[in-house]
PDB file of C-alpha atoms in Angstrom:
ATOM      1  CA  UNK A 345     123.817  69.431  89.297  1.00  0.00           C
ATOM      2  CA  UNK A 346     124.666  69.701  92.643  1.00  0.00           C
ATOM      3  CA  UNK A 347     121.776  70.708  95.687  1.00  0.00           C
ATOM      4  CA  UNK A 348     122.307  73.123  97.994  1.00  0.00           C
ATOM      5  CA  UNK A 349     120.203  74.187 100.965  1.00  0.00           C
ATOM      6  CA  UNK A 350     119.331  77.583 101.338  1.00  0.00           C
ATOM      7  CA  UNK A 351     118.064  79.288 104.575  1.00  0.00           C
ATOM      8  CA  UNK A 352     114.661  81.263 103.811  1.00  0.00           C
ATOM      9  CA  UNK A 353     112.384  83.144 105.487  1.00  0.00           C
ATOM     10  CA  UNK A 354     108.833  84.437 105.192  1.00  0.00           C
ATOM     11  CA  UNK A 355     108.071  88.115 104.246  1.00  0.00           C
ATOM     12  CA  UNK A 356     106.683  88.056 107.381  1.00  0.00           C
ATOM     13  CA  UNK A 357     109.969  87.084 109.132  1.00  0.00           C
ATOM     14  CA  UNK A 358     112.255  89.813 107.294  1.00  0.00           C
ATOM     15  CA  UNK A 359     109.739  92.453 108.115  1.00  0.00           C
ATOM     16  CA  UNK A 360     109.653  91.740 111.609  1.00  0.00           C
ATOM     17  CA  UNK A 361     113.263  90.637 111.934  1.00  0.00           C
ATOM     18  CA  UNK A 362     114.322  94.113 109.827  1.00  0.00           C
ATOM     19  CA  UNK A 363     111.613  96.238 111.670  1.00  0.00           C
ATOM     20  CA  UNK A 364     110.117  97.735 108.003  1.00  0.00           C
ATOM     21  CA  UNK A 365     106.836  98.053 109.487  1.00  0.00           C
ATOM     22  CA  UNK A 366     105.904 100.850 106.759  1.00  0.00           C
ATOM     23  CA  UNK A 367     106.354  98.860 103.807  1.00  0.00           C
ATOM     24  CA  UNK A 368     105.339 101.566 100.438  1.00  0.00           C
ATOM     25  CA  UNK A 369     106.593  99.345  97.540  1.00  0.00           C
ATOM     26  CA  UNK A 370     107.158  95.171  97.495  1.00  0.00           C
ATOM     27  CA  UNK A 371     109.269  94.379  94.135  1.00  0.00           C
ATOM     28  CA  UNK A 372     110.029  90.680  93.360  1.00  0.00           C
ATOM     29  CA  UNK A 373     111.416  88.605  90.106  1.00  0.00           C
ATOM     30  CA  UNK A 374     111.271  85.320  91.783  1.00  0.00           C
ATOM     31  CA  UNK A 375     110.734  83.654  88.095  1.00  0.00           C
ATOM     32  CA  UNK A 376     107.336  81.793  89.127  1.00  0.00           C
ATOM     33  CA  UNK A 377     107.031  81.580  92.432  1.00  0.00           C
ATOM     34  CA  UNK A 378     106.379  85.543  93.293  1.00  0.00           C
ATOM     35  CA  UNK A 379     102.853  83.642  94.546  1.00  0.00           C
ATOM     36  CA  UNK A 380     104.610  81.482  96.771  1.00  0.00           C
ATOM     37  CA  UNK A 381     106.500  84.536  97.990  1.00  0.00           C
ATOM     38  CA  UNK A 382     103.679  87.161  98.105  1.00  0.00           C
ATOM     39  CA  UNK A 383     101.319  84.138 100.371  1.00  0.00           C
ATOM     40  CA  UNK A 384     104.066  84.694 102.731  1.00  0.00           C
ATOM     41  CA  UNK A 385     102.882  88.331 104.045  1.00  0.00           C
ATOM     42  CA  UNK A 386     100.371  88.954 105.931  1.00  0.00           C
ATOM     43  CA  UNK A 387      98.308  91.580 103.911  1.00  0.00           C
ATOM     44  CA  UNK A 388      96.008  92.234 106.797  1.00  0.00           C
ATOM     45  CA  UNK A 389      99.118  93.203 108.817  1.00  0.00           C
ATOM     46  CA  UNK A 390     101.453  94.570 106.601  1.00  0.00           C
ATOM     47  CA  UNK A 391     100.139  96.823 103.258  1.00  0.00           C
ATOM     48  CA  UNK A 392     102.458  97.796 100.780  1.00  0.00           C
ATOM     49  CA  UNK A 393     101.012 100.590  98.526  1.00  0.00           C
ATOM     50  CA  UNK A 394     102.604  99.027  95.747  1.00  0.00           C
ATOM     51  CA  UNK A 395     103.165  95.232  95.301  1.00  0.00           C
ATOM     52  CA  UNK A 396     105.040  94.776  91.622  1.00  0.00           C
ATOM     53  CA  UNK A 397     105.109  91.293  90.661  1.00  0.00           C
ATOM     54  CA  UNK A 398     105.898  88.815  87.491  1.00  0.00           C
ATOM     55  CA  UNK A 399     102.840  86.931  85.975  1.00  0.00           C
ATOM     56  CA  UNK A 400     104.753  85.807  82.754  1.00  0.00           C
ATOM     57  CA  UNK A 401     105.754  82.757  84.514  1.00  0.00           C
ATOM     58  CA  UNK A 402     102.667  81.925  86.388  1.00  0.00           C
ATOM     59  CA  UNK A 403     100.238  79.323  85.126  1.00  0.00           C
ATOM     60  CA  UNK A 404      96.913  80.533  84.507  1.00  0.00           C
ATOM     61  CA  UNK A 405      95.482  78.500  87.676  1.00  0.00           C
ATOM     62  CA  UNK A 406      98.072  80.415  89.588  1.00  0.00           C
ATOM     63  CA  UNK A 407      97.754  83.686  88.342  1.00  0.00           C
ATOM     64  CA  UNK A 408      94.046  83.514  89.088  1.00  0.00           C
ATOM     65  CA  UNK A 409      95.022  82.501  92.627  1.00  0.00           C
ATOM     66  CA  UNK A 410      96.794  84.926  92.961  1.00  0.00           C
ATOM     67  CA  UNK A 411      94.973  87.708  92.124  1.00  0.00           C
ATOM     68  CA  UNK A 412      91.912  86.509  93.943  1.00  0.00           C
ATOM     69  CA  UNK A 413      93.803  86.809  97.020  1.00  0.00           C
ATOM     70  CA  UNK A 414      95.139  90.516  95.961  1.00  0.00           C
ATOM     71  CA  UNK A 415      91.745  91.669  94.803  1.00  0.00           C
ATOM     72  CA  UNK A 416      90.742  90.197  98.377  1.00  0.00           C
ATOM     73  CA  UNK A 417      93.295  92.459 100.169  1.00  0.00           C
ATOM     74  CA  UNK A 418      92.131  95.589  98.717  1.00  0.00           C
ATOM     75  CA  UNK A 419      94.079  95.719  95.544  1.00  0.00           C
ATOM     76  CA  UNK A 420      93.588  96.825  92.180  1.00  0.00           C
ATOM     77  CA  UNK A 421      95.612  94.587  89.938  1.00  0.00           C
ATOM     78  CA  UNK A 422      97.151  96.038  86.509  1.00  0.00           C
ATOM     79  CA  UNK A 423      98.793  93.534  84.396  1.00  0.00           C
ATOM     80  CA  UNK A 424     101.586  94.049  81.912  1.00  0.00           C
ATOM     81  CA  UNK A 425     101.381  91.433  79.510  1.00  0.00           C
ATOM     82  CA  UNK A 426     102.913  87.963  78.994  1.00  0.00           C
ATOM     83  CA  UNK A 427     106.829  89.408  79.117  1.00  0.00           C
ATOM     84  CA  UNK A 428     106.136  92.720  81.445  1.00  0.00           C
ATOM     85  CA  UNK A 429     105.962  93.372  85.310  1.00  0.00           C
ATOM     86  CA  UNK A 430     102.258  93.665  86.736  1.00  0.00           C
ATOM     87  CA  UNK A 431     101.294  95.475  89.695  1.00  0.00           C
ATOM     88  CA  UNK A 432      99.063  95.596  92.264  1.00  0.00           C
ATOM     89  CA  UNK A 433      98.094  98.738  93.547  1.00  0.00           C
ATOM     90  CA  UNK A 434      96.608  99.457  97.165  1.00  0.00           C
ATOM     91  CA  UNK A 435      92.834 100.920  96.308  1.00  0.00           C
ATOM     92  CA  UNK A 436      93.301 103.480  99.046  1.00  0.00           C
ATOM     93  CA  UNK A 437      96.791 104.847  97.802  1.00  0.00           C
ATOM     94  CA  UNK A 438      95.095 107.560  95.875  1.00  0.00           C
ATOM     95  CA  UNK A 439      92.451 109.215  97.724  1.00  0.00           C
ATOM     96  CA  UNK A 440      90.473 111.219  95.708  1.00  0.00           C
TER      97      UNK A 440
END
């Protein structure tokens, strides 16, 4: 094995350093750490309509985390199962 360093950024970063200030959908596959990836955003700031995500990988503890923090943010969460995608879903997307 042989470590390399990577340069990262925050989601906060690459939307302000790209200008996407009108962010609809947020897709990731980070295989386990789409929660250290999705902390990264300020939700407050910046509300994707659609945030898909991968809980298969996500420990319990985690995924709970997680979703607090969604559910906090004004989403509606809709999980896929242990192998499938989840999304979370902006409460206000569909206005009835």
């Amino acid at each position: 094995l042989e470590e390399i360093k990577v340069p990262t950024m925050t989601l906060d970063a690459i939307v302000e350093k790209y200008q996407l200030f009108n962010l609809d959908i947020l897709m990731m596959d980070t295989e386990g750490y789409d929660w250290e990836v999705i902390k990264t955003l300020n939700l407050k700031k910046y509300q994707p309509k659609i945030i898909q995500f991968e809980q298969g990988h996500l420990n319990p503890d985690i995924l709970d985390e997680m979703s607090c923090h969604l559910k906090d943010n004004g989403y509606l969460l809709y999980y896929g199962g242990h192998e499938f995608d989840s999304v979370a879903i902006r409460s206000n997307f569909i206005e009835l």
